[in-house]
Amino acid sequence: MIYALTQRLLDRLWNIAGTVNIRVKILGIVLGLVFLLGLAVTLQVRHLLFQAMYTQLGEQAVAFTRDLAARAADPILINDLYALHVLLQDTQRNHPDVVYAFVVDPDGYVLGHTFNGGFPQGLLSANTVTSDAYEHTAILDTSEGQVWDTAVPVFEGRAGTARLGLSDRQVLRTIDTITGQLLLTTVMVSIIGISAAVFLTWILTRPILDLVGATQAIGRGDFSYRVKRWANDEIGKLTDAFNIMSAALQKAEAERVEREQMRAQYVHGVISAQEEERKRIARELHDSTSQSLTSLMIGLKALEDNCQQCRRQTHVIELRSIAGRTLDDVHALSVQLRPSVLDDLGLPEAIRRHVADIQKRTALDIDLAVTGLDTRRLPPEIETALYRIVQEGLTNIIRHAEAQTASIFIEYSNDKVLAVIEDNGKGFDLTGIQQQDGHLGIYGIKERAELLSGHVEIESEIGHGTSLYVEIPVPADEIHNGRH
Amino acid sequence: MLVLLAAGCGAAAPSPDRARIDLSARQPLPARYDQGIMPLRVSVAAVISPRGTAESYQPLLDYLSAVTERPVELVQRRTYQETNDLIESGEVDVAFVCTSAYIAGHDEFGMELLAAPEVGGESVYYSLLIVAADNPASSISDLRGKVFAFTDPMSHTGRVYPTYLVHELGETPETFFSRTFFTYSHDDAIRAVADGLADGAAVDSLVYDFALERDPSLAKRVRVIHRSPPFGIPPVVVSPNVRPQQRAILQNVLLTMHETPTGREALRVLGLERFTLIEDSAYDSVRYVTAAVGTLAQ
């Protein structure tokens, strides 16, 4: 029961201690130590003072009374009551803590006292001493506080008894003063302690806070941050270890960036080569193959017109039709590989023609909107990339989406170009796609966008179509007014 | 820590022994009631200090109390004159007075001699002129311009005789000494000289011998440079108002005192051998010196 309670108390204490920061902990330790030490010392000193000063008070009461008794003997013996009165008055005047003094004759009659107007009731019988005793002290509880009442026989009791009351007011005052001084000292030491603790905390937490800052910098990707080494202690070692780790991370990051650059260059090279190759093939198809086919068609036409054997005429017409279709196919292939319109008329027109071409071939209803590019052209690599992205997106829709409608929206504004390609198709599971590295369609789109520092977002849900967002930044100085 | 705290908290003033006393609630003191039996009131002139007197006369007083079967009360006063006044008014029955006090009392109100102590077979004593042991003075004339301690203004040996010596040199104490003061008892005068408070003093030879006997170290600190001719010893007197029968009883007690062991012990304490009868004429030499000095009683 008690164990459980202690455990709970300790847990709560630990919880409280755990939530405050190091600064408060150190301050708490210092303050607690100083406070406890000050309190303990104060109480102990107070205790010792009480003992010492009350012992002293008792001894003082005896000394004063012995002195009074010695000096009272002659006045009593010669019945000089005035001298006795003066002696009692002097005794009280010379010792401020003497509350009263009086002398009793052997028959118990008061010969002289320091009270004005009468004698306190019960005081006479409150303390007695035998004539052969050295003294007898009684502690009386009076209306003026505690009084050490000492009785000393005068002239071995033959001349009576001297009584003197010594108050402990001065003792209490002194003890209170010293206690106050000690507490003041404690407070002052506490203030010094707080200052020292604040300084110490600063010394201790400065490297830790530095390390926190450095950790945050590394979290942000800044590996160049190094923590200053303040001292050759555990934290100094931690700092060293941290700095070594930072350096290693920086090196690893540099290597990674280099690799990434190499990869990007490689990909860029591949894409460029692909584009170039497509361009060359398209040109070849257009310039050479198309010309040959056209020549072939002209020849066939002439053959058809000069038909000698009309039985064969039908066959020639058929051949010319095949050649015409082949010419159309070659033309379409050439456009698909690298539309010259992209270079000549720009992105909006190239996309428009591509969309028109698709709509000619399929039942897909495509809604196209291009804004912000009426009077200016994007850099060629961005135009090519966007064209290929739209091309790839539409191809995907036709191949996989089973969609009835699609929309393409391209907008240039604020130094960036945004392309959105949406369809109302069957959609797909994003998690499945993103884990599928082999899916080249989407990978190609991402690759192209990222090469131009852009990024791609895909939103899709099974049965609710797909949206593809592509955003590519356009450096302002690379915008060209008018046409290429 | 807890123990320490507990110890600290427990440090309180000692608790009082008795019930509370209100020092402001005051009542008049009860008046002294008279005892049924009238004590025999004995006064001793302040030849020695009051405490010394009380101590040394206690066996004698006890003896008187035992023999007369009455309580005995010792009455002391600072000066000889006060004692004489008590005797005159009958407030004391028996008194051990100084020689000059007797002469004054006898002349003023008929103080009566009861007995006189006997020391060394004689009822005489001397005035001794004393100085500190290291003082080179050899006579009263060497004390010119010095500080002199008188005992009581009425003391024969302590005031009248040294004044007589100064008069013989054609001076008065006021001009002869640089300063004089009264100690009111002979043993205090001896101590005043021993302590260097006074350069010289004149004391009762009985007291001197007695004091040296009680405190032998005094002998090394003071020395006697002059001894007076013998004077009648300080007597025991009674008031003229004392009934003759009472007077006879007291006289008989004193005169037979040395015949009992307790009486002898009481006498020994006082440095006396016995009490004897004495005539007024024994004090004529004192009267002569007193007359030469003039009336000194104050």
Short mmCIF file of C-alpha atoms in Angstrom, two decimals, chain A:
data_model
loop_
_atom_site.label_atom_id
_atom_site.label_comp_id
_atom_site.label_asym_id
_atom_site.label_seq_id
_atom_site.Cartn_x
_atom_site.Cartn_y
_atom_site.Cartn_z
CA MET A 1 0.00 0.00 0.00
CA ILE A 2 2.66 2.42 1.13
CA TYR A 3 4.99 1.10 -1.57
CA ALA A 4 2.35 1.74 -4.23
CA LEU A 5 1.70 5.22 -2.87
CA THR A 6 5.42 6.00 -2.84
CA GLN A 7 5.72 4.68 -6.36
CA ARG A 8 2.84 6.89 -7.51
CA LEU A 9 4.31 9.91 -5.78
CA LEU A 10 7.71 9.25 -7.36
CA ASP A 11 6.08 8.83 -10.77
CA ARG A 12 4.28 12.15 -10.44
CA LEU A 13 7.44 13.83 -9.28
CA TRP A 14 9.31 12.35 -12.22
CA ASN A 15 6.58 13.53 -14.59
CA ILE A 16 6.86 17.06 -13.26
CA ALA A 17 10.66 16.94 -13.32
CA GLY A 18 10.58 15.51 -16.81
CA THR A 19 8.44 18.25 -18.31
CA VAL A 20 10.54 21.22 -17.18
CA ASN A 21 13.63 22.17 -19.14
CA ILE A 22 17.21 21.84 -17.98
CA ARG A 23 17.40 25.51 -17.03
CA VAL A 24 14.57 25.05 -14.52
CA LYS A 25 16.04 21.78 -13.30
CA ILE A 26 19.44 23.29 -12.52
CA LEU A 27 17.82 26.33 -10.97
CA GLY A 28 15.62 24.02 -8.95
CA ILE A 29 18.63 22.01 -7.76
CA VAL A 30 20.59 25.14 -6.78
CA LEU A 31 17.65 26.86 -5.17
CA GLY A 32 16.54 23.74 -3.40
CA LEU A 33 20.03 23.13 -2.08
CA VAL A 34 20.56 26.69 -0.93
CA PHE A 35 17.10 26.88 0.57
CA LEU A 36 17.36 23.58 2.40
CA LEU A 37 20.87 24.37 3.62
CA GLY A 38 19.85 27.84 4.74
CA LEU A 39 16.75 26.56 6.46
CA ALA A 40 18.58 23.73 8.15
CA VAL A 41 21.42 25.97 9.32
CA THR A 42 18.96 28.61 10.51
CA LEU A 43 16.91 26.12 12.46
CA GLN A 44 19.98 24.42 13.90
CA VAL A 45 21.59 27.72 14.89
CA ARG A 46 18.30 28.85 16.37
CA HIS A 47 18.11 25.65 18.34
CA LEU A 48 21.69 25.98 19.60
CA LEU A 49 21.15 29.66 20.36
CA PHE A 50 18.07 28.82 22.38
CA GLN A 51 20.05 26.33 24.42
CA ALA A 52 23.11 28.54 24.86
CA MET A 53 21.28 31.77 25.53
CA TYR A 54 18.81 30.29 27.99
CA THR A 55 21.66 28.66 29.85
CA GLN A 56 23.38 32.03 29.85
CA LEU A 57 20.19 33.73 30.97
CA GLY A 58 19.94 31.40 33.92
CA GLU A 59 23.58 32.04 34.82
CA GLN A 60 23.05 35.75 34.44
CA ALA A 61 20.04 35.70 36.73
CA VAL A 62 22.12 33.91 39.36
CA ALA A 63 25.06 36.31 38.93
CA PHE A 64 22.86 39.40 39.21
CA THR A 65 21.06 38.04 42.24
CA ARG A 66 24.28 36.96 43.94
CA ASP A 67 25.63 40.46 43.42
CA LEU A 68 22.43 42.00 44.74
CA ALA A 69 22.48 39.70 47.78
CA ALA A 70 26.10 40.55 48.54
CA ARG A 71 25.46 44.26 48.33
CA ALA A 72 22.14 44.10 50.16
CA ALA A 73 23.63 42.50 53.30
CA ASP A 74 25.02 45.66 54.90
CA PRO A 75 22.00 47.91 54.25
CA ILE A 76 19.74 45.18 55.66
CA LEU A 77 21.92 44.64 58.75
CA ILE A 78 22.09 48.33 59.57
CA ASN A 79 18.44 48.79 58.64
CA ASP A 80 19.30 51.30 55.91
CA LEU A 81 16.13 50.77 53.91
CA TYR A 82 16.77 53.77 51.74
CA ALA A 83 20.18 52.42 50.69
CA LEU A 84 18.47 49.08 50.01
CA HIS A 85 15.85 50.82 47.92
CA VAL A 86 18.53 52.65 45.93
CA LEU A 87 20.43 49.38 45.47
CA LEU A 88 17.32 47.65 44.11
CA GLN A 89 16.52 50.58 41.82
CA ASP A 90 20.12 50.64 40.56
CA THR A 91 20.08 46.91 39.93
CA GLN A 92 16.98 47.25 37.79
CA ARG A 93 18.26 50.35 36.02
CA ASN A 94 21.68 48.86 35.22
CA HIS A 95 20.24 45.64 33.83
CA PRO A 96 17.36 46.40 31.47
CA ASP A 97 16.19 42.79 31.45
CA VAL A 98 15.66 42.78 35.20
CA VAL A 99 11.88 42.86 35.52
CA TYR A 100 11.90 43.22 39.29
CA ALA A 101 14.11 42.87 42.34
CA PHE A 102 13.17 42.67 45.95
CA VAL A 103 14.52 41.66 49.32
CA VAL A 104 12.70 39.63 51.94
CA ASP A 105 13.76 39.56 55.57
CA PRO A 106 14.16 36.23 57.41
CA ASP A 107 10.56 36.48 58.68
CA GLY A 108 9.21 36.73 55.13
CA TYR A 109 8.49 40.44 55.08
CA VAL A 110 9.41 42.41 51.99
CA LEU A 111 12.03 45.00 52.99
CA GLY A 112 12.27 46.67 49.62
CA HIS A 113 11.14 46.12 46.05
CA THR A 114 11.14 47.78 42.64
CA PHE A 115 7.38 47.74 42.10
CA ASN A 116 5.41 50.95 42.28
CA GLY A 117 2.26 50.84 44.36
CA GLY A 118 1.90 47.44 45.92
CA PHE A 119 3.43 44.05 45.37
CA PRO A 120 2.26 41.44 42.82
CA GLN A 121 0.05 38.76 44.24
CA GLY A 122 1.61 35.32 44.43
CA LEU A 123 5.11 36.46 43.51
CA LEU A 124 6.52 36.22 47.04
CA SER A 125 5.63 32.54 47.38
CA ALA A 126 6.58 31.66 43.78
CA ASN A 127 10.21 30.92 44.65
CA THR A 128 12.06 30.14 47.85
CA VAL A 129 15.57 29.19 48.79
CA THR A 130 17.01 27.52 51.84
CA SER A 131 19.59 29.54 53.79
CA ASP A 132 22.38 27.05 53.05
CA ALA A 133 21.71 26.89 49.30
CA TYR A 134 23.74 28.79 46.72
CA GLU A 135 20.65 29.87 44.83
CA HIS A 136 17.33 28.64 43.58
CA THR A 137 15.87 29.61 40.22
CA ALA A 138 12.28 29.15 39.15
CA ILE A 139 10.95 29.96 35.67
CA LEU A 140 7.77 31.98 36.15
CA ASP A 141 5.09 32.59 33.56
CA THR A 142 4.19 36.21 34.17
CA SER A 143 2.22 38.94 32.47
CA GLU A 144 5.56 40.20 31.12
CA GLY A 145 6.58 36.91 29.58
CA GLN A 146 8.78 34.22 31.03
CA VAL A 147 10.85 35.37 33.97
CA TRP A 148 13.86 33.61 35.50
CA ASP A 149 13.22 34.23 39.20
CA THR A 150 16.34 33.61 41.24
CA ALA A 151 16.42 33.59 45.02
CA VAL A 152 19.71 33.92 46.86
CA PRO A 153 20.05 33.92 50.65
CA VAL A 154 21.52 37.16 52.00
CA PHE A 155 24.29 36.67 54.55
CA GLU A 156 23.55 32.92 54.72
CA GLY A 157 19.89 33.69 55.19
CA ARG A 158 20.48 35.70 58.38
CA ALA A 159 19.64 38.92 56.57
CA GLY A 160 16.90 37.37 54.44
CA THR A 161 16.61 36.58 50.77
CA ALA A 162 17.28 38.56 47.63
CA ARG A 163 14.97 37.86 44.70
CA LEU A 164 15.47 38.99 41.16
CA GLY A 165 13.40 38.40 38.01
CA LEU A 166 15.17 38.34 34.66
CA SER A 167 13.09 38.47 31.50
CA ASP A 168 13.90 36.45 28.39
CA ARG A 169 12.78 39.31 26.10
CA GLN A 170 16.35 40.20 25.15
CA VAL A 171 17.15 36.54 24.51
CA LEU A 172 14.14 36.17 22.22
CA ARG A 173 14.95 39.46 20.50
CA THR A 174 18.55 38.41 19.93
CA ILE A 175 17.52 34.99 18.65
CA ASP A 176 14.94 36.56 16.33
CA THR A 177 17.51 39.07 15.08
CA ILE A 178 20.06 36.34 14.38
CA THR A 179 17.39 34.16 12.74
CA GLY A 180 16.40 37.12 10.57
CA GLN A 181 20.02 37.75 9.65
CA LEU A 182 20.51 34.10 8.75
CA LEU A 183 17.38 34.09 6.62
CA LEU A 184 18.52 37.28 4.94
CA THR A 185 21.87 35.64 4.26
CA THR A 186 20.04 32.64 2.84
CA VAL A 187 18.03 34.89 0.54
CA MET A 188 21.17 36.73 -0.56
CA VAL A 189 23.03 33.48 -1.15
CA SER A 190 19.96 32.28 -3.04
CA ILE A 191 20.18 35.32 -5.29
CA ILE A 192 23.87 34.64 -5.89
CA GLY A 193 22.96 30.97 -6.40
CA ILE A 194 20.31 31.87 -8.96
CA SER A 195 22.80 34.03 -10.83
CA ALA A 196 25.36 31.24 -10.73
CA ALA A 197 22.73 28.72 -11.78
CA VAL A 198 21.58 30.90 -14.66
CA PHE A 199 25.20 31.23 -15.78
CA LEU A 200 25.81 27.51 -15.30
CA THR A 201 22.64 26.67 -17.17
CA TRP A 202 23.71 28.94 -19.98
CA ILE A 203 27.11 27.25 -20.06
CA LEU A 204 25.51 23.82 -20.00
CA THR A 205 22.61 24.38 -22.37
CA ARG A 206 24.43 26.55 -24.92
CA PRO A 207 26.13 23.57 -26.64
CA ILE A 208 22.95 21.53 -26.33
CA LEU A 209 20.89 24.29 -27.95
CA ASP A 210 23.61 24.56 -30.61
CA LEU A 211 23.25 20.84 -31.24
CA VAL A 212 19.47 21.21 -31.47
CA GLY A 213 19.92 24.02 -34.03
CA ALA A 214 22.39 21.90 -35.97
CA THR A 215 20.04 18.92 -35.93
CA GLN A 216 17.27 21.13 -37.27
CA ALA A 217 19.61 22.46 -39.97
CA ILE A 218 20.47 18.91 -41.02
CA GLY A 219 16.75 18.15 -41.00
CA ARG A 220 16.34 21.01 -43.49
CA GLY A 221 19.15 19.59 -45.58
CA ASP A 222 21.87 22.01 -44.58
CA PHE A 223 24.82 19.74 -43.93
CA SER A 224 27.40 22.52 -43.77
CA TYR A 225 26.37 23.48 -40.21
CA ARG A 226 29.08 22.78 -37.62
CA VAL A 227 28.60 23.02 -33.84
CA LYS A 228 31.16 25.00 -31.87
CA ARG A 229 33.04 22.94 -29.31
CA TRP A 230 32.77 24.76 -25.93
CA ALA A 231 34.34 22.37 -23.52
CA ASN A 232 36.19 19.09 -23.35
CA ASP A 233 33.44 17.29 -21.49
CA GLU A 234 30.75 14.77 -22.45
CA ILE A 235 28.93 17.42 -24.41
CA GLY A 236 32.19 18.32 -26.13
CA LYS A 237 32.52 14.68 -27.18
CA LEU A 238 28.93 14.67 -28.35
CA THR A 239 29.67 17.83 -30.36
CA ASP A 240 32.68 16.14 -31.95
CA ALA A 241 30.65 13.07 -32.82
CA PHE A 242 27.91 15.28 -34.21
CA ASN A 243 30.31 17.28 -36.34
CA ILE A 244 31.90 14.10 -37.69
CA MET A 245 28.40 12.82 -38.51
CA SER A 246 27.53 16.14 -40.21
CA ALA A 247 30.70 15.98 -42.29
CA ALA A 248 29.94 12.39 -43.32
CA LEU A 249 26.38 13.37 -44.18
CA GLN A 250 27.62 16.36 -46.16
CA LYS A 251 29.96 14.14 -48.13
CA ALA A 252 27.24 11.56 -48.74
CA GLU A 253 24.85 14.31 -49.81
CA ALA A 254 27.44 15.73 -52.22
CA GLU A 255 27.92 12.32 -53.73
CA ARG A 256 24.19 11.82 -53.99
CA VAL A 257 23.73 15.20 -55.69
CA GLU A 258 26.53 14.38 -58.09
CA ARG A 259 24.99 11.03 -58.90
CA GLU A 260 21.63 12.66 -59.35
CA GLN A 261 23.10 15.25 -61.67
CA MET A 262 24.77 12.54 -63.66
CA ARG A 263 21.55 10.60 -63.85
CA ALA A 264 19.60 13.72 -64.91
CA GLN A 265 22.18 14.49 -67.54
CA TYR A 266 21.98 10.96 -68.72
CA VAL A 267 18.19 11.01 -68.87
CA HIS A 268 18.31 14.42 -70.54
CA GLY A 269 20.74 13.04 -73.02
CA VAL A 270 18.53 10.03 -73.70
CA ILE A 271 15.45 12.20 -74.14
CA SER A 272 17.32 14.68 -76.35
CA ALA A 273 18.73 11.89 -78.42
CA GLN A 274 15.28 10.38 -78.67
CA GLU A 275 13.83 13.72 -79.78
CA GLU A 276 16.63 14.25 -82.26
CA GLU A 277 16.23 10.77 -83.61
CA ARG A 278 12.48 11.27 -83.91
CA LYS A 279 13.07 14.55 -85.68
CA ARG A 280 15.51 12.91 -88.10
CA ILE A 281 13.18 9.98 -88.81
CA ALA A 282 10.23 12.36 -89.23
CA ARG A 283 12.25 14.51 -91.64
CA GLU A 284 13.48 11.44 -93.47
CA LEU A 285 9.91 10.14 -93.73
CA HIS A 286 8.70 13.48 -94.93
CA ASP A 287 11.55 14.40 -97.20
CA SER A 288 12.55 11.06 -98.62
CA THR A 289 9.91 8.37 -98.07
CA SER A 290 6.97 10.73 -98.72
CA GLN A 291 8.65 12.07 -101.86
CA SER A 292 9.29 8.55 -103.11
CA LEU A 293 5.68 7.56 -102.37
CA THR A 294 4.43 10.72 -104.09
CA SER A 295 6.61 9.94 -107.10
CA LEU A 296 5.27 6.42 -107.06
CA MET A 297 1.71 7.73 -106.97
CA ILE A 298 2.39 10.12 -109.87
CA GLY A 299 3.82 7.21 -111.83
CA LEU A 300 0.82 5.08 -111.04
CA LYS A 301 -1.48 7.94 -112.09
CA ALA A 302 0.28 8.19 -115.39
CA LEU A 303 0.05 4.45 -115.78
CA GLU A 304 -3.62 4.60 -115.00
CA ASP A 305 -4.24 7.36 -117.49
CA ASN A 306 -2.36 5.57 -120.26
CA CYS A 307 -4.03 2.33 -119.63
CA GLN A 308 -3.55 -0.03 -122.53
CA GLN A 309 -4.88 -3.02 -121.00
CA CYS A 310 -7.91 -1.93 -119.15
CA ARG A 311 -8.15 -5.19 -117.47
CA ARG A 312 -5.14 -4.06 -115.52
CA GLN A 313 -6.50 -0.52 -114.93
CA THR A 314 -8.44 -1.53 -111.89
CA HIS A 315 -5.33 -3.06 -110.45
CA VAL A 316 -3.35 0.13 -110.91
CA ILE A 317 -6.05 2.19 -109.21
CA GLU A 318 -5.91 -0.22 -106.34
CA LEU A 319 -2.13 0.16 -106.14
CA ARG A 320 -2.40 3.95 -106.19
CA SER A 321 -4.94 3.79 -103.37
CA ILE A 322 -2.52 1.66 -101.34
CA ALA A 323 0.29 4.10 -102.03
CA GLY A 324 -1.96 7.04 -100.99
CA ARG A 325 -2.86 5.34 -97.75
CA THR A 326 0.78 4.55 -97.11
CA LEU A 327 1.61 8.20 -97.74
CA ASP A 328 -1.05 9.23 -95.22
CA ASP A 329 0.29 6.74 -92.69
CA VAL A 330 3.83 7.95 -93.20
CA HIS A 331 2.65 11.50 -92.78
CA ALA A 332 0.77 10.64 -89.57
CA LEU A 333 3.79 8.74 -88.28
CA SER A 334 6.03 11.68 -89.09
CA VAL A 335 3.72 14.06 -87.25
CA GLN A 336 3.49 11.72 -84.29
CA LEU A 337 7.23 11.33 -84.08
CA ARG A 338 7.94 15.00 -84.14
CA PRO A 339 5.28 17.44 -85.27
CA SER A 340 7.05 20.15 -87.17
CA VAL A 341 4.12 22.33 -86.20
CA LEU A 342 5.52 22.34 -82.65
CA ASP A 343 8.66 24.00 -83.88
CA ASP A 344 6.89 26.20 -86.37
CA LEU A 345 3.58 27.22 -84.77
CA GLY A 346 4.14 26.59 -81.09
CA LEU A 347 2.66 24.43 -78.34
CA PRO A 348 -1.03 25.49 -78.41
CA GLU A 349 -1.38 24.82 -82.14
CA ALA A 350 0.58 21.56 -81.96
CA ILE A 351 -1.67 20.28 -79.17
CA ARG A 352 -4.79 21.46 -80.97
CA ARG A 353 -3.75 19.52 -84.08
CA HIS A 354 -2.87 16.48 -82.05
CA VAL A 355 -6.26 16.60 -80.31
CA ALA A 356 -8.00 17.04 -83.64
CA ASP A 357 -6.05 14.10 -85.01
CA ILE A 358 -7.09 11.88 -82.11
CA GLN A 359 -10.70 12.94 -82.35
CA LYS A 360 -10.57 11.99 -86.03
CA ARG A 361 -9.40 8.54 -85.09
CA THR A 362 -11.32 7.81 -81.87
CA ALA A 363 -14.65 8.52 -80.25
CA LEU A 364 -13.09 10.36 -77.28
CA ASP A 365 -14.54 13.81 -76.70
CA ILE A 366 -11.64 16.12 -75.77
CA ASP A 367 -12.08 19.60 -74.40
CA LEU A 368 -8.96 21.73 -74.82
CA ALA A 369 -8.26 25.12 -73.21
CA VAL A 370 -4.96 26.99 -73.39
CA THR A 371 -4.57 30.41 -71.71
CA GLY A 372 -1.69 32.84 -71.31
CA LEU A 373 0.22 31.61 -74.32
CA ASP A 374 -1.42 33.62 -77.07
CA THR A 375 1.41 36.07 -77.54
CA ARG A 376 4.39 34.34 -76.10
CA ARG A 377 6.22 31.08 -76.48
CA LEU A 378 7.72 28.89 -73.82
CA PRO A 379 11.28 27.67 -74.03
CA PRO A 380 11.58 24.81 -76.56
CA GLU A 381 12.46 22.14 -73.96
CA ILE A 382 9.36 23.06 -71.93
CA GLU A 383 7.20 23.05 -75.04
CA THR A 384 8.53 19.64 -76.05
CA ALA A 385 8.08 18.27 -72.55
CA LEU A 386 4.50 19.56 -72.24
CA TYR A 387 3.66 18.28 -75.67
CA ARG A 388 5.02 14.86 -74.88
CA ILE A 389 3.25 14.86 -71.48
CA VAL A 390 -0.11 15.70 -73.13
CA GLN A 391 0.61 13.13 -75.82
CA GLU A 392 1.46 10.45 -73.24
CA GLY A 393 -1.54 11.42 -71.06
CA LEU A 394 -3.97 11.16 -73.95
CA THR A 395 -2.43 7.89 -75.09
CA ASN A 396 -2.92 6.51 -71.57
CA ILE A 397 -6.54 7.68 -71.53
CA ILE A 398 -7.22 6.05 -74.87
CA ARG A 399 -5.44 2.85 -73.97
CA HIS A 400 -6.54 2.29 -70.36
CA ALA A 401 -9.18 4.72 -69.13
CA GLU A 402 -12.22 3.67 -71.16
CA ALA A 403 -13.28 7.29 -70.91
CA GLN A 404 -15.93 9.15 -72.90
CA THR A 405 -14.61 12.63 -72.31
CA ALA A 406 -11.26 14.18 -71.46
CA SER A 407 -10.17 17.75 -70.86
CA ILE A 408 -6.83 19.43 -71.26
CA PHE A 409 -6.17 22.71 -69.58
CA ILE A 410 -2.89 24.59 -69.99
CA GLU A 411 -2.26 27.89 -68.26
CA TYR A 412 0.79 30.07 -68.11
CA SER A 413 0.94 32.58 -65.28
CA ASN A 414 3.30 33.77 -62.57
CA ASP A 415 6.44 32.32 -64.13
CA LYS A 416 5.08 28.82 -64.26
CA VAL A 417 3.02 26.73 -66.58
CA LEU A 418 0.29 24.41 -65.32
CA ALA A 419 -1.13 21.56 -67.30
CA VAL A 420 -4.17 19.56 -66.15
CA ILE A 421 -5.30 16.46 -67.99
CA GLU A 422 -8.53 14.92 -66.75
CA ASP A 423 -10.79 12.09 -67.86
CA ASN A 424 -14.02 10.50 -66.67
CA GLY A 425 -12.65 7.02 -67.08
CA LYS A 426 -12.48 4.07 -64.72
CA GLY A 427 -9.59 5.46 -62.71
CA PHE A 428 -7.03 3.31 -60.89
CA ASP A 429 -5.49 2.65 -57.55
CA LEU A 430 -2.72 5.19 -56.96
CA THR A 431 -0.80 3.13 -54.45
CA GLY A 432 -0.58 0.31 -56.91
CA ILE A 433 0.72 2.56 -59.66
CA GLN A 434 3.26 4.42 -57.61
CA GLN A 435 4.85 1.24 -56.45
CA GLN A 436 5.01 -0.04 -59.99
CA ASP A 437 8.33 1.21 -61.19
CA GLY A 438 7.89 -0.45 -64.51
CA HIS A 439 4.98 1.80 -65.51
CA LEU A 440 6.84 3.86 -68.04
CA GLY A 441 3.97 6.15 -69.09
CA ILE A 442 3.66 7.93 -65.77
CA TYR A 443 7.34 7.51 -65.07
CA GLY A 444 8.16 9.27 -68.34
CA ILE A 445 5.81 12.15 -67.46
CA LYS A 446 7.42 12.56 -64.05
CA GLU A 447 10.89 12.27 -65.46
CA ARG A 448 10.28 15.00 -68.03
CA ALA A 449 8.68 17.36 -65.47
CA GLU A 450 11.35 16.84 -62.89
CA LEU A 451 14.15 17.42 -65.39
CA LEU A 452 12.69 20.92 -65.72
CA SER A 453 12.38 21.32 -61.90
CA GLY A 454 8.67 20.77 -62.17
CA HIS A 455 6.46 18.30 -60.39
CA VAL A 456 3.58 16.00 -61.14
CA GLU A 457 0.52 15.09 -59.08
CA ILE A 458 -1.92 12.39 -59.92
CA GLU A 459 -5.38 12.10 -58.40
CA SER A 460 -7.35 9.03 -59.19
CA GLU A 461 -9.99 6.85 -57.67
CA ILE A 462 -11.46 3.69 -59.07
CA GLY A 463 -14.67 4.62 -60.93
CA HIS A 464 -14.15 8.36 -60.62
CA GLY A 465 -11.68 9.21 -63.40
CA THR A 466 -8.12 10.51 -63.21
CA SER A 467 -6.59 13.98 -62.92
CA LEU A 468 -2.99 14.69 -63.82
CA TYR A 469 -1.50 17.98 -62.63
CA VAL A 470 1.84 19.05 -64.03
CA GLU A 471 3.51 22.25 -62.92
CA ILE A 472 6.76 23.48 -64.49
CA PRO A 473 8.49 26.69 -63.48
CA VAL A 474 9.38 29.01 -66.34
CA PRO A 475 12.35 31.31 -65.82
CA ALA A 476 11.11 34.80 -66.75
CA ASP A 477 14.07 35.62 -69.01
CA GLU A 478 13.43 32.56 -71.16
CA ILE A 479 10.03 33.71 -72.30
CA HIS A 480 9.93 34.73 -75.94
CA ASN A 481 7.44 37.13 -77.33
CA GLY A 482 5.95 36.19 -80.63
CA ARG A 483 7.10 33.18 -82.53
CA HIS A 484 10.36 31.42 -82.91
#
